[in-house]
Amino acid sequence: MNTKDYIESGLLELYVYGVLSPKEQAKVAQDVAKDPELQAEVESIETILLELSKATSPGVKPSLKESVVTKLRSKSFQHKPKVKIMTSNYSYFGWAAAILLLGGILWLLKLNQDLQNDIEVVNSQLETKEVQITKASQKAETLEELLLQMGDPSTRKLTLPGNKLNAPNSSVIAFYTDEKEELILDISRLPEAPEGMVYQVWSLKFEPLTPKSIGLLAEANSTENRVFRFKNVPESEGFGITLEPAGGSEQPNLKQLYALGTI
Amino acid sequence: MQPDELILQLKKQNEVAFSQIYDMYSENIFGIINNIVKDVEIAEEVLQDVFIKVWNKSDSYSADKGRFFTWLLNISRNAAIDKVRSKAYKNKLKNSDFDDFSFFIKDDMDLDSQSDGYGLRKFVDKLKPMCVKLIDLLFFKGYTQKEVSETLDIPLGTVKSRNRSCLNSLRETLG
């Protein structure tokens, strides 16, 4: 396009208005810079636009300039210390390092948490073991006591044969120490008491037959419900074991007699 | 001519240069702003904002990209349009009763030779109604060719040339 056509196209007017796209705007600026004729045309267009726009002004109050300068000074004072945000590669390294560090911290926290859990598990296992040991040593103590008791020269060993009707092939071993009023019963050969029933031990005196409850086998001290130990046993001539409803009875139910023996 | 030396000094934050540039262009800018906001008080606010931007953003002007006056025009129109869109403005001016810059021509009976309206009259008298609209939308309001074509319902290809002939009619008699 020659200079004349360029001028006639009307592009320069729009260029001075500033309504072309940024790309076109830059292109025209380049063309104008190279061509003095275009340059002169642009100046001429600008002159008429300056006149036109000035003519539409209602008149700027002179005091306005003072106000602008005042604002500008206070603004420029705030404006001066420009903070430049640096985005160099180093900042990316910084971010990467920060993320790695954060990841590391999280991993350590997780590790710590896991270890805490392990410690808790081990502690509770230890407690269980301690309880087991205590139980075992208590049991050993009891057994030792029983053994000593059985070995006492004043202790008599009795066999309470099983009742032919209810427990034909069983028997109960009793160790009776009348001086200490103690009785030890080994009922390991008796059948298990059914649900809701309980074995009751009786002290017997004959002529006349007088049964006196010593206790229930469910409540008495025992080692795994096999060997029972009773204290404060009254003077007896024999012992009997009956099956009674849970809680025991006042008088023995002789139909449910399981073992009976005399001294 | 473009005040290149003043612009250079303005970029160096020279207050004297700023003051001179203010004196050179404040009326033109005020005319542009007022044509968009249509309220002298609001136009005064915007004018101050525009010159504060000119001071703070003088770095962003580059002669390679265009005329300094064009740069001022863009800042002014944008600031004025932002104002018009603001809530405060909408509350103040519910409706306007004029469309283009010819509104500012005062009634003939009130005119004396000093009035601004008189100055404008000599322009508007030279222009056909379509020219007033074209120059108003393109120059004062900063519409693109496409927007003008749609608003005035004229072919896109003729916007450029029509605008030139309109402006020429002013230049021939006044320029």
JSON list of C-alpha atoms in Angstrom, two decimals, chain A residues 7-11 13-20 24-26 29-30 39-62 64-69 71-73 75-76 79-80 82, chain B residues 1-2 13 15 18-19 22-23 25-28 30-32 34 40 44 47-48 51-52 55-56 59 64-67 69-70 73-74 77 101 104 116 119-120 123 135 138-140 142-145 160-161 163-164 167 170-171 174:
[
{"chain": "A", "resi": 7, "resn": "ILE", "atom": "CA", "xyz": [-3.66, 7.82, 4.51]},
{"chain": "A", "resi": 8, "resn": "GLU", "atom": "CA", "xyz": [-6.95, 7.54, 2.63]},
{"chain": "A", "resi": 9, "resn": "SER", "atom": "CA", "xyz": [-7.80, 4.20, 4.24]},
{"chain": "A", "resi": 10, "resn": "GLY", "atom": "CA", "xyz": [-8.73, 5.92, 7.48]},
{"chain": "A", "resi": 11, "resn": "LEU", "atom": "CA", "xyz": [-6.49, 3.60, 9.50]},
{"chain": "A", "resi": 13, "resn": "GLU", "atom": "CA", "xyz": [-7.47, 8.09, 12.51]},
{"chain": "A", "resi": 14, "resn": "LEU", "atom": "CA", "xyz": [-8.34, 4.90, 14.31]},
{"chain": "A", "resi": 15, "resn": "TYR", "atom": "CA", "xyz": [-4.69, 4.56, 15.30]},
{"chain": "A", "resi": 16, "resn": "VAL", "atom": "CA", "xyz": [-4.76, 7.97, 16.99]},
{"chain": "A", "resi": 17, "resn": "TYR", "atom": "CA", "xyz": [-8.10, 7.13, 18.64]},
{"chain": "A", "resi": 18, "resn": "GLY", "atom": "CA", "xyz": [-6.42, 4.00, 19.99]},
{"chain": "A", "resi": 19, "resn": "VAL", "atom": "CA", "xyz": [-9.25, 1.68, 18.98]},
{"chain": "A", "resi": 20, "resn": "LEU", "atom": "CA", "xyz": [-7.27, -0.80, 16.87]},
{"chain": "A", "resi": 24, "resn": "GLU", "atom": "CA", "xyz": [-2.54, -3.41, 14.52]},
{"chain": "A", "resi": 25, "resn": "GLN", "atom": "CA", "xyz": [-1.70, -0.49, 16.78]},
{"chain": "A", "resi": 26, "resn": "ALA", "atom": "CA", "xyz": [1.95, -1.59, 16.92]},
{"chain": "A", "resi": 29, "resn": "ALA", "atom": "CA", "xyz": [3.23, 2.83, 14.88]},
{"chain": "A", "resi": 30, "resn": "GLN", "atom": "CA", "xyz": [6.07, 1.10, 13.01]},
{"chain": "A", "resi": 39, "resn": "GLN", "atom": "CA", "xyz": [3.91, 11.13, 10.56]},
{"chain": "A", "resi": 40, "resn": "ALA", "atom": "CA", "xyz": [2.62, 14.54, 9.38]},
{"chain": "A", "resi": 41, "resn": "GLU", "atom": "CA", "xyz": [-0.84, 13.12, 8.77]},
{"chain": "A", "resi": 42, "resn": "VAL", "atom": "CA", "xyz": [-0.94, 11.65, 12.27]},
{"chain": "A", "resi": 43, "resn": "GLU", "atom": "CA", "xyz": [0.09, 14.99, 13.79]},
{"chain": "A", "resi": 44, "resn": "SER", "atom": "CA", "xyz": [-2.64, 16.71, 11.80]},
{"chain": "A", "resi": 45, "resn": "ILE", "atom": "CA", "xyz": [-5.29, 14.23, 12.94]},
{"chain": "A", "resi": 46, "resn": "GLU", "atom": "CA", "xyz": [-4.14, 14.61, 16.52]},
{"chain": "A", "resi": 47, "resn": "THR", "atom": "CA", "xyz": [-4.39, 18.39, 16.31]},
{"chain": "A", "resi": 48, "resn": "ILE", "atom": "CA", "xyz": [-8.02, 18.34, 15.26]},
{"chain": "A", "resi": 49, "resn": "LEU", "atom": "CA", "xyz": [-8.82, 15.77, 17.95]},
{"chain": "A", "resi": 50, "resn": "LEU", "atom": "CA", "xyz": [-7.15, 17.91, 20.59]},
{"chain": "A", "resi": 51, "resn": "GLU", "atom": "CA", "xyz": [-9.30, 20.84, 19.48]},
{"chain": "A", "resi": 52, "resn": "LEU", "atom": "CA", "xyz": [-12.46, 18.76, 19.42]},
{"chain": "A", "resi": 53, "resn": "SER", "atom": "CA", "xyz": [-11.95, 17.20, 22.82]},
{"chain": "A", "resi": 54, "resn": "LYS", "atom": "CA", "xyz": [-10.97, 20.51, 24.35]},
{"chain": "A", "resi": 55, "resn": "ALA", "atom": "CA", "xyz": [-14.16, 22.04, 23.00]},
{"chain": "A", "resi": 56, "resn": "THR", "atom": "CA", "xyz": [-16.24, 19.45, 24.85]},
{"chain": "A", "resi": 57, "resn": "SER", "atom": "CA", "xyz": [-14.61, 20.21, 28.18]},
{"chain": "A", "resi": 58, "resn": "PRO", "atom": "CA", "xyz": [-16.86, 22.05, 30.65]},
{"chain": "A", "resi": 59, "resn": "GLY", "atom": "CA", "xyz": [-13.67, 23.75, 31.92]},
{"chain": "A", "resi": 60, "resn": "VAL", "atom": "CA", "xyz": [-11.28, 22.31, 34.47]},
{"chain": "A", "resi": 61, "resn": "LYS", "atom": "CA", "xyz": [-11.29, 24.17, 37.79]},
{"chain": "A", "resi": 62, "resn": "PRO", "atom": "CA", "xyz": [-7.81, 25.58, 38.45]},
{"chain": "A", "resi": 64, "resn": "LEU", "atom": "CA", "xyz": [-8.00, 20.66, 40.70]},
{"chain": "A", "resi": 65, "resn": "LYS", "atom": "CA", "xyz": [-4.34, 20.69, 39.71]},
{"chain": "A", "resi": 66, "resn": "GLU", "atom": "CA", "xyz": [-3.27, 21.52, 43.25]},
{"chain": "A", "resi": 67, "resn": "SER", "atom": "CA", "xyz": [-5.35, 18.63, 44.52]},
{"chain": "A", "resi": 68, "resn": "VAL", "atom": "CA", "xyz": [-3.84, 16.21, 42.01]},
{"chain": "A", "resi": 69, "resn": "VAL", "atom": "CA", "xyz": [-0.28, 17.24, 42.91]},
{"chain": "A", "resi": 71, "resn": "LYS", "atom": "CA", "xyz": [-2.44, 13.36, 46.08]},
{"chain": "A", "resi": 72, "resn": "LEU", "atom": "CA", "xyz": [0.41, 12.48, 43.80]},
{"chain": "A", "resi": 73, "resn": "ARG", "atom": "CA", "xyz": [2.97, 13.40, 46.45]},
{"chain": "A", "resi": 75, "resn": "LYS", "atom": "CA", "xyz": [0.72, 8.51, 46.66]},
{"chain": "A", "resi": 76, "resn": "SER", "atom": "CA", "xyz": [4.24, 8.60, 45.29]},
{"chain": "A", "resi": 79, "resn": "HIS", "atom": "CA", "xyz": [4.50, 4.19, 45.89]},
{"chain": "A", "resi": 80, "resn": "LYS", "atom": "CA", "xyz": [8.28, 4.58, 46.04]},
{"chain": "A", "resi": 82, "resn": "LYS", "atom": "CA", "xyz": [8.70, -0.85, 45.11]},
{"chain": "B", "resi": 1, "resn": "MET", "atom": "CA", "xyz": [4.05, 17.83, 17.87]},
{"chain": "B", "resi": 2, "resn": "GLN", "atom": "CA", "xyz": [4.42, 15.42, 20.69]},
{"chain": "B", "resi": 13, "resn": "GLN", "atom": "CA", "xyz": [9.16, 11.44, 37.87]},
{"chain": "B", "resi": 15, "resn": "GLU", "atom": "CA", "xyz": [7.07, 17.12, 38.86]},
{"chain": "B", "resi": 18, "resn": "PHE", "atom": "CA", "xyz": [4.10, 16.52, 35.04]},
{"chain": "B", "resi": 19, "resn": "SER", "atom": "CA", "xyz": [2.71, 19.98, 35.71]},
{"chain": "B", "resi": 22, "resn": "TYR", "atom": "CA", "xyz": [-1.25, 18.47, 33.00]},
{"chain": "B", "resi": 23, "resn": "ASP", "atom": "CA", "xyz": [-1.64, 21.97, 31.58]},
{"chain": "B", "resi": 25, "resn": "TYR", "atom": "CA", "xyz": [-3.86, 17.87, 28.21]},
{"chain": "B", "resi": 26, "resn": "SER", "atom": "CA", "xyz": [-6.18, 18.33, 31.21]},
{"chain": "B", "resi": 27, "resn": "GLU", "atom": "CA", "xyz": [-8.94, 20.06, 29.20]},
{"chain": "B", "resi": 28, "resn": "ASN", "atom": "CA", "xyz": [-8.88, 17.38, 26.49]},
{"chain": "B", "resi": 30, "resn": "PHE", "atom": "CA", "xyz": [-11.73, 16.37, 30.99]},
{"chain": "B", "resi": 31, "resn": "GLY", "atom": "CA", "xyz": [-13.78, 16.62, 27.78]},
{"chain": "B", "resi": 32, "resn": "ILE", "atom": "CA", "xyz": [-13.37, 12.91, 27.09]},
{"chain": "B", "resi": 34, "resn": "ASN", "atom": "CA", "xyz": [-17.17, 14.19, 30.95]},
{"chain": "B", "resi": 40, "resn": "VAL", "atom": "CA", "xyz": [-18.95, 17.41, 36.08]},
{"chain": "B", "resi": 44, "resn": "GLU", "atom": "CA", "xyz": [-13.43, 15.92, 38.26]},
{"chain": "B", "resi": 47, "resn": "LEU", "atom": "CA", "xyz": [-9.66, 13.44, 36.04]},
{"chain": "B", "resi": 48, "resn": "GLN", "atom": "CA", "xyz": [-7.65, 13.39, 39.24]},
{"chain": "B", "resi": 51, "resn": "PHE", "atom": "CA", "xyz": [-3.45, 12.08, 36.24]},
{"chain": "B", "resi": 52, "resn": "ILE", "atom": "CA", "xyz": [-2.35, 10.08, 39.26]},
{"chain": "B", "resi": 55, "resn": "TRP", "atom": "CA", "xyz": [2.27, 9.83, 37.06]},
{"chain": "B", "resi": 56, "resn": "ASN", "atom": "CA", "xyz": [2.47, 6.32, 38.49]},
{"chain": "B", "resi": 59, "resn": "ASP", "atom": "CA", "xyz": [6.88, 3.87, 32.76]},
{"chain": "B", "resi": 64, "resn": "ASP", "atom": "CA", "xyz": [7.05, 2.53, 19.81]},
{"chain": "B", "resi": 65, "resn": "LYS", "atom": "CA", "xyz": [3.48, 1.54, 20.62]},
{"chain": "B", "resi": 66, "resn": "GLY", "atom": "CA", "xyz": [1.79, 4.79, 19.69]},
{"chain": "B", "resi": 67, "resn": "ARG", "atom": "CA", "xyz": [1.06, 8.40, 20.43]},
{"chain": "B", "resi": 69, "resn": "PHE", "atom": "CA", "xyz": [-2.16, 11.37, 23.38]},
{"chain": "B", "resi": 70, "resn": "THR", "atom": "CA", "xyz": [-3.54, 7.93, 22.47]},
{"chain": "B", "resi": 73, "resn": "LEU", "atom": "CA", "xyz": [-7.04, 8.66, 25.80]},
{"chain": "B", "resi": 74, "resn": "ASN", "atom": "CA", "xyz": [-7.03, 4.98, 26.73]},
{"chain": "B", "resi": 77, "resn": "ARG", "atom": "CA", "xyz": [-11.70, 6.28, 28.75]},
{"chain": "B", "resi": 101, "resn": "PHE", "atom": "CA", "xyz": [-20.88, 14.98, 22.72]},
{"chain": "B", "resi": 104, "resn": "PHE", "atom": "CA", "xyz": [-22.84, 19.90, 25.49]},
{"chain": "B", "resi": 116, "resn": "ASP", "atom": "CA", "xyz": [-17.23, 26.25, 25.78]},
{"chain": "B", "resi": 119, "resn": "GLY", "atom": "CA", "xyz": [-16.49, 26.25, 20.73]},
{"chain": "B", "resi": 120, "resn": "LEU", "atom": "CA", "xyz": [-18.25, 22.97, 20.28]},
{"chain": "B", "resi": 123, "resn": "PHE", "atom": "CA", "xyz": [-17.63, 21.54, 15.25]},
{"chain": "B", "resi": 135, "resn": "ILE", "atom": "CA", "xyz": [-16.84, 10.28, 16.13]},
{"chain": "B", "resi": 138, "resn": "LEU", "atom": "CA", "xyz": [-14.94, 5.83, 18.13]},
{"chain": "B", "resi": 139, "resn": "PHE", "atom": "CA", "xyz": [-13.01, 8.78, 19.50]},
{"chain": "B", "resi": 140, "resn": "PHE", "atom": "CA", "xyz": [-14.84, 9.72, 22.71]},
{"chain": "B", "resi": 142, "resn": "GLY", "atom": "CA", "xyz": [-13.34, 4.11, 22.31]},
{"chain": "B", "resi": 143, "resn": "TYR", "atom": "CA", "xyz": [-15.62, 1.64, 20.53]},
{"chain": "B", "resi": 144, "resn": "THR", "atom": "CA", "xyz": [-13.98, -0.82, 18.13]},
{"chain": "B", "resi": 145, "resn": "GLN", "atom": "CA", "xyz": [-14.93, -0.78, 14.46]},
{"chain": "B", "resi": 160, "resn": "LYS", "atom": "CA", "xyz": [-12.87, 3.41, 8.81]},
{"chain": "B", "resi": 161, "resn": "SER", "atom": "CA", "xyz": [-13.48, 5.38, 5.64]},
{"chain": "B", "resi": 163, "resn": "ASN", "atom": "CA", "xyz": [-14.93, 8.17, 10.00]},
{"chain": "B", "resi": 164, "resn": "ARG", "atom": "CA", "xyz": [-12.11, 9.63, 7.93]},
{"chain": "B", "resi": 167, "resn": "LEU", "atom": "CA", "xyz": [-13.08, 14.02, 10.45]},
{"chain": "B", "resi": 170, "resn": "LEU", "atom": "CA", "xyz": [-13.76, 19.26, 10.33]},
{"chain": "B", "resi": 171, "resn": "ARG", "atom": "CA", "xyz": [-10.17, 19.56, 9.25]},
{"chain": "B", "resi": 174, "resn": "LEU", "atom": "CA", "xyz": [-10.94, 24.39, 11.00]}
]
